[in-house]
Short mmCIF file of C-alpha atoms in Angstrom, two decimals:
data_model
loop_
_atom_site.label_atom_id
_atom_site.label_comp_id
_atom_site.label_asym_id
_atom_site.label_seq_id
_atom_site.Cartn_x
_atom_site.Cartn_y
_atom_site.Cartn_z
CA UNK A 1 16.15 9.34 -22.03
CA UNK A 2 14.57 12.34 -23.67
CA UNK A 3 11.10 13.92 -23.64
CA UNK A 4 9.73 11.53 -26.30
CA UNK A 5 10.66 8.36 -24.41
CA UNK A 6 7.64 6.22 -23.56
CA UNK A 7 7.65 3.80 -20.67
CA UNK A 8 5.31 0.99 -19.70
CA UNK A 9 5.03 -0.99 -16.48
CA UNK A 10 4.38 -4.64 -15.64
CA UNK A 11 2.54 -4.93 -12.33
CA UNK A 12 0.48 -7.64 -10.74
CA UNK A 13 -0.33 -10.25 -8.15
CA UNK A 14 2.70 -12.40 -8.79
CA UNK A 15 4.89 -13.46 -5.87
CA UNK A 16 8.33 -14.17 -7.32
CA UNK A 17 8.81 -17.56 -5.68
CA UNK A 18 5.49 -18.81 -7.10
CA UNK A 19 6.35 -17.51 -10.56
CA UNK A 20 9.66 -19.41 -10.34
CA UNK A 21 7.78 -22.60 -9.48
CA UNK A 22 5.66 -22.24 -12.61
CA UNK A 23 2.41 -21.76 -10.72
CA UNK A 24 -0.35 -20.00 -12.64
CA UNK A 25 -0.45 -16.24 -12.05
CA UNK A 26 -1.44 -13.02 -13.76
CA UNK A 27 0.08 -9.64 -14.41
CA UNK A 28 -0.93 -6.36 -16.03
CA UNK A 29 1.04 -4.61 -18.72
CA UNK A 30 0.25 -0.90 -18.71
CA UNK A 31 1.68 0.89 -21.73
CA UNK A 32 0.78 3.81 -24.02
CA UNK A 33 2.63 2.59 -27.12
CA UNK A 34 -0.44 2.08 -29.30
CA UNK A 35 -1.01 -0.66 -31.88
CA UNK A 36 0.71 -2.90 -32.71
CA UNK A 37 3.43 -2.20 -30.11
CA UNK A 38 1.18 -2.73 -27.06
CA UNK A 39 0.18 -6.23 -28.18
CA UNK A 40 3.68 -7.16 -29.29
CA UNK A 41 5.02 -6.09 -25.91
CA UNK A 42 2.31 -8.04 -24.09
CA UNK A 43 3.22 -11.18 -26.03
CA UNK A 44 6.84 -10.87 -24.91
CA UNK A 45 5.73 -11.60 -21.32
CA UNK A 46 2.58 -13.69 -21.79
CA UNK A 47 2.94 -17.42 -21.16
CA UNK A 48 0.63 -20.35 -20.29
CA UNK A 49 1.39 -19.98 -16.57
CA UNK A 50 1.98 -16.19 -16.63
CA UNK A 51 -1.06 -14.53 -18.14
CA UNK A 52 -0.70 -10.89 -19.08
CA UNK A 53 -3.49 -8.42 -19.85
CA UNK A 54 -2.99 -4.95 -21.25
CA UNK A 55 -4.31 -1.58 -20.09
CA UNK A 56 -3.22 1.86 -21.32
CA UNK A 57 -3.33 3.37 -17.80
CA UNK A 58 0.33 3.57 -16.74
CA UNK A 59 -0.21 6.01 -13.86
CA UNK A 60 -3.07 4.00 -12.37
CA UNK A 61 -1.12 0.75 -12.50
CA UNK A 62 1.98 2.26 -10.93
CA UNK A 63 0.14 4.06 -8.14
CA UNK A 64 -1.81 0.90 -7.31
CA UNK A 65 1.51 -0.91 -7.01
CA UNK A 66 2.71 1.66 -4.48
CA UNK A 67 -0.42 2.22 -2.42
CA UNK A 68 -1.27 -1.46 -1.95
CA UNK A 69 1.86 -1.71 0.21
CA UNK A 70 0.42 0.93 2.56
CA UNK A 71 -2.89 -0.93 2.81
CA UNK A 72 -0.91 -4.12 3.48
CA UNK A 73 0.50 -2.50 6.62
CA UNK A 74 -3.07 -2.13 7.82
CA UNK A 75 -3.73 -5.79 6.99
CA UNK A 76 -0.74 -6.76 9.12
CA UNK A 77 -2.07 -4.68 12.00
CA UNK A 78 -5.42 -6.49 11.69
CA UNK A 79 -3.63 -9.84 11.87
CA UNK A 80 -1.37 -8.72 14.69
CA UNK A 81 -4.21 -7.75 17.01
CA UNK A 82 -6.09 -10.96 16.28
CA UNK A 83 -8.97 -9.58 14.22
CA UNK A 84 -10.51 -11.89 11.65
CA UNK A 85 -11.39 -12.22 7.98
CA UNK A 86 -14.42 -9.96 8.21
CA UNK A 87 -12.29 -7.05 9.41
CA UNK A 88 -9.61 -7.68 6.83
CA UNK A 89 -12.19 -7.84 4.04
CA UNK A 90 -13.55 -4.46 5.17
CA UNK A 91 -10.03 -3.05 5.23
CA UNK A 92 -9.35 -4.27 1.68
CA UNK A 93 -12.59 -2.71 0.44
CA UNK A 94 -11.86 0.67 2.02
CA UNK A 95 -8.22 0.44 0.94
CA UNK A 96 -9.17 -0.17 -2.70
CA UNK A 97 -11.52 2.81 -2.64
CA UNK A 98 -8.84 5.07 -1.18
CA UNK A 99 -6.37 3.85 -3.81
CA UNK A 100 -8.86 4.75 -6.53
CA UNK A 101 -9.65 8.11 -4.92
CA UNK A 102 -5.95 8.99 -4.71
CA UNK A 103 -5.33 8.02 -8.34
CA UNK A 104 -8.23 10.07 -9.65
CA UNK A 105 -7.32 13.02 -7.44
CA UNK A 106 -3.71 13.35 -8.55
CA UNK A 107 -3.50 11.85 -12.06
CA UNK A 108 -5.37 12.53 -15.30
CA UNK A 109 -6.69 9.72 -17.44
CA UNK A 110 -6.85 7.03 -14.73
CA UNK A 111 -9.36 4.34 -15.71
CA UNK A 112 -11.67 2.51 -13.30
CA UNK A 113 -10.97 -0.73 -15.17
CA UNK A 114 -7.40 -0.62 -13.84
CA UNK A 115 -8.53 -1.29 -10.27
CA UNK A 116 -10.09 -4.64 -11.17
CA UNK A 117 -6.99 -5.82 -13.03
CA UNK A 118 -4.17 -7.89 -11.59
CA UNK A 119 -2.26 -4.68 -10.82
CA UNK A 120 -5.18 -3.45 -8.70
CA UNK A 121 -7.53 -5.62 -6.70
CA UNK A 122 -5.62 -8.89 -7.22
CA UNK A 123 -2.27 -7.43 -6.19
CA UNK A 124 -3.90 -5.82 -3.16
CA UNK A 125 -5.33 -9.16 -2.04
CA UNK A 126 -2.05 -11.02 -2.53
CA UNK A 127 -0.04 -8.40 -0.69
CA UNK A 128 -2.48 -8.18 2.20
CA UNK A 129 -2.35 -11.92 2.76
CA UNK A 130 1.20 -12.91 1.89
CA UNK A 131 3.49 -9.93 1.28
CA UNK A 132 6.47 -8.67 3.24
CA UNK A 133 4.68 -5.49 4.31
CA UNK A 134 1.85 -7.47 5.89
CA UNK A 135 4.33 -9.81 7.56
CA UNK A 136 6.39 -7.02 9.11
CA UNK A 137 3.30 -5.03 10.14
CA UNK A 138 1.96 -8.07 11.98
CA UNK A 139 5.26 -8.37 13.85
CA UNK A 140 5.18 -4.62 14.56
CA UNK A 141 1.66 -4.91 15.98
CA UNK A 142 2.55 -7.87 18.20
CA UNK A 143 5.66 -6.11 19.48
CA UNK A 144 3.65 -2.97 20.22
CA UNK A 145 1.03 -4.97 22.11
CA UNK A 146 3.69 -6.70 24.19
CA UNK A 147 5.80 -3.63 24.83
CA UNK A 148 5.67 -1.81 28.18
CA UNK A 149 7.21 1.32 26.64
CA UNK A 150 4.80 1.65 23.73
CA UNK A 151 5.41 4.45 21.24
CA UNK A 152 2.16 6.05 22.36
CA UNK A 153 3.47 6.79 25.86
CA UNK A 154 5.74 9.60 24.72
CA UNK A 155 4.52 10.63 21.31
CA UNK A 156 4.04 14.25 22.30
CA UNK A 157 7.52 14.76 23.76
CA UNK A 158 9.69 16.75 21.40
CA UNK A 159 13.26 15.69 20.77
CA UNK A 160 15.74 18.59 20.94
CA UNK A 161 17.95 16.91 18.34
CA UNK A 162 15.87 16.29 15.25
CA UNK A 163 12.32 17.50 15.89
CA UNK A 164 10.97 13.97 16.04
CA UNK A 165 8.99 12.96 19.08
CA UNK A 166 10.32 10.11 21.19
CA UNK A 167 7.31 8.03 20.19
CA UNK A 168 8.04 8.44 16.50
CA UNK A 169 11.69 7.59 17.08
CA UNK A 170 10.70 4.45 18.97
CA UNK A 171 8.42 3.37 16.14
CA UNK A 172 11.11 4.01 13.53
CA UNK A 173 13.53 1.83 15.50
CA UNK A 174 10.94 -0.96 15.73
CA UNK A 175 10.46 -0.94 11.96
CA UNK A 176 14.22 -1.04 11.36
CA UNK A 177 14.71 -3.98 13.70
CA UNK A 178 11.79 -5.92 12.24
CA UNK A 179 12.97 -5.27 8.68
CA UNK A 180 16.48 -6.51 9.49
CA UNK A 181 15.17 -9.58 11.32
CA UNK A 182 12.47 -10.77 8.93
CA UNK A 183 13.36 -9.68 5.41
CA UNK A 184 16.84 -11.13 4.93
CA UNK A 185 18.15 -8.05 3.14
CA UNK A 186 14.91 -7.03 1.41
CA UNK A 187 13.39 -3.64 2.17
CA UNK A 188 9.94 -2.52 3.25
CA UNK A 189 8.12 -0.37 0.72
CA UNK A 190 4.95 0.31 2.69
CA UNK A 191 6.50 2.40 5.45
CA UNK A 192 8.34 4.69 3.03
CA UNK A 193 5.26 5.08 0.84
CA UNK A 194 3.04 5.75 3.85
CA UNK A 195 5.25 8.71 4.81
CA UNK A 196 5.27 10.15 1.30
CA UNK A 197 1.54 9.73 0.71
CA UNK A 198 0.71 11.21 4.12
CA UNK A 199 2.89 14.24 3.37
CA UNK A 200 1.22 14.78 -0.01
CA UNK A 201 -2.30 14.50 1.36
CA UNK A 202 -1.49 16.73 4.33
CA UNK A 203 0.07 19.40 2.11
CA UNK A 204 -3.06 19.46 -0.06
CA UNK A 205 -5.38 19.63 2.95
CA UNK A 206 -7.21 16.40 2.02
CA UNK A 207 -5.81 14.01 4.63
CA UNK A 208 -9.16 13.54 6.38
CA UNK A 209 -10.63 12.25 3.12
CA UNK A 210 -8.35 9.21 3.46
CA UNK A 211 -9.09 7.87 6.96
CA UNK A 212 -7.47 4.47 6.41
CA UNK A 213 -4.19 5.85 5.08
CA UNK A 214 -4.20 8.44 7.87
CA UNK A 215 -4.76 5.80 10.56
CA UNK A 216 -2.08 3.48 9.17
CA UNK A 217 0.42 6.34 9.28
CA UNK A 218 -0.55 7.32 12.83
CA UNK A 219 -0.11 3.74 14.05
CA UNK A 220 3.16 3.32 12.17
CA UNK A 221 4.86 6.56 13.18
CA UNK A 222 2.86 8.55 15.73
CA UNK A 223 2.16 5.96 18.41
CA UNK A 224 -1.57 5.53 17.83
CA UNK A 225 -2.65 2.27 19.53
CA UNK A 226 -2.51 -0.51 16.97
CA UNK A 227 -5.96 -1.76 17.97
CA UNK A 228 -7.36 1.45 16.50
CA UNK A 229 -6.72 0.24 12.96
CA UNK A 230 -10.51 -0.24 12.87
CA UNK A 231 -10.87 3.57 13.09
CA UNK A 232 -9.55 3.83 9.55
CA UNK A 233 -12.18 1.40 8.33
CA UNK A 234 -15.27 2.74 10.07
CA UNK A 235 -14.40 6.46 10.26
CA UNK A 236 -15.67 7.25 6.80
CA UNK A 237 -18.81 8.77 5.34
CA UNK A 238 -19.28 7.63 1.77
CA UNK A 239 -22.91 8.71 1.42
CA UNK A 240 -23.22 11.46 -1.11
CA UNK A 241 -19.50 11.47 -1.85
CA UNK A 242 -18.37 11.13 -5.44
CA UNK A 243 -16.74 7.78 -6.04
CA UNK A 244 -15.42 5.92 -9.05
CA UNK A 245 -15.83 2.48 -7.47
#
């Protein structure tokens, strides 16, 4: 659309079915249009039951919308192994901090205010309690726990065909089956994003600075026991580390 084209994004904690029912919800408009275009655009979407706030931080809003789906996989693992609200609350806290760390590490101009908007913390909470990624991750965890041929058993055996280990292949097949069974044609975003984010962090040599994202990826695709989701929550040293939240 040309180098001068400007794009905004509408992101937030708004499950479509609840929006359709007219239940009160919020969303965040992130746009760099400037006055008066930002406010005029916000008013296009704002309604008594659909409240819209504006932030100028497009990158922060979009990345939050992607990374919260990865954290939601972890929330599903927590639910699937029968851990409670305390553990999930800890996971959400660490997940929000890793989302903020990723945004500040890879994008200029990200604002801390973005993470407390509907596109940040609120969307993370909604997704980790009611989204499709959480739902499928819970099913994945329960299937792993009840499986006698867990992905972990063979995750170091190399496949001569495609370089993937048998464990990774088994996990991929589990995700595909669960997606087809539970989502009625919808697609998982968290698994795809987890792969991409893991590859980016690994290529930059900063993967160990994101223990939760790393652990979620290892459970999802490398056969790490699903009970070890707690490793991603407690395996962190925040003392003395720079943080924006």
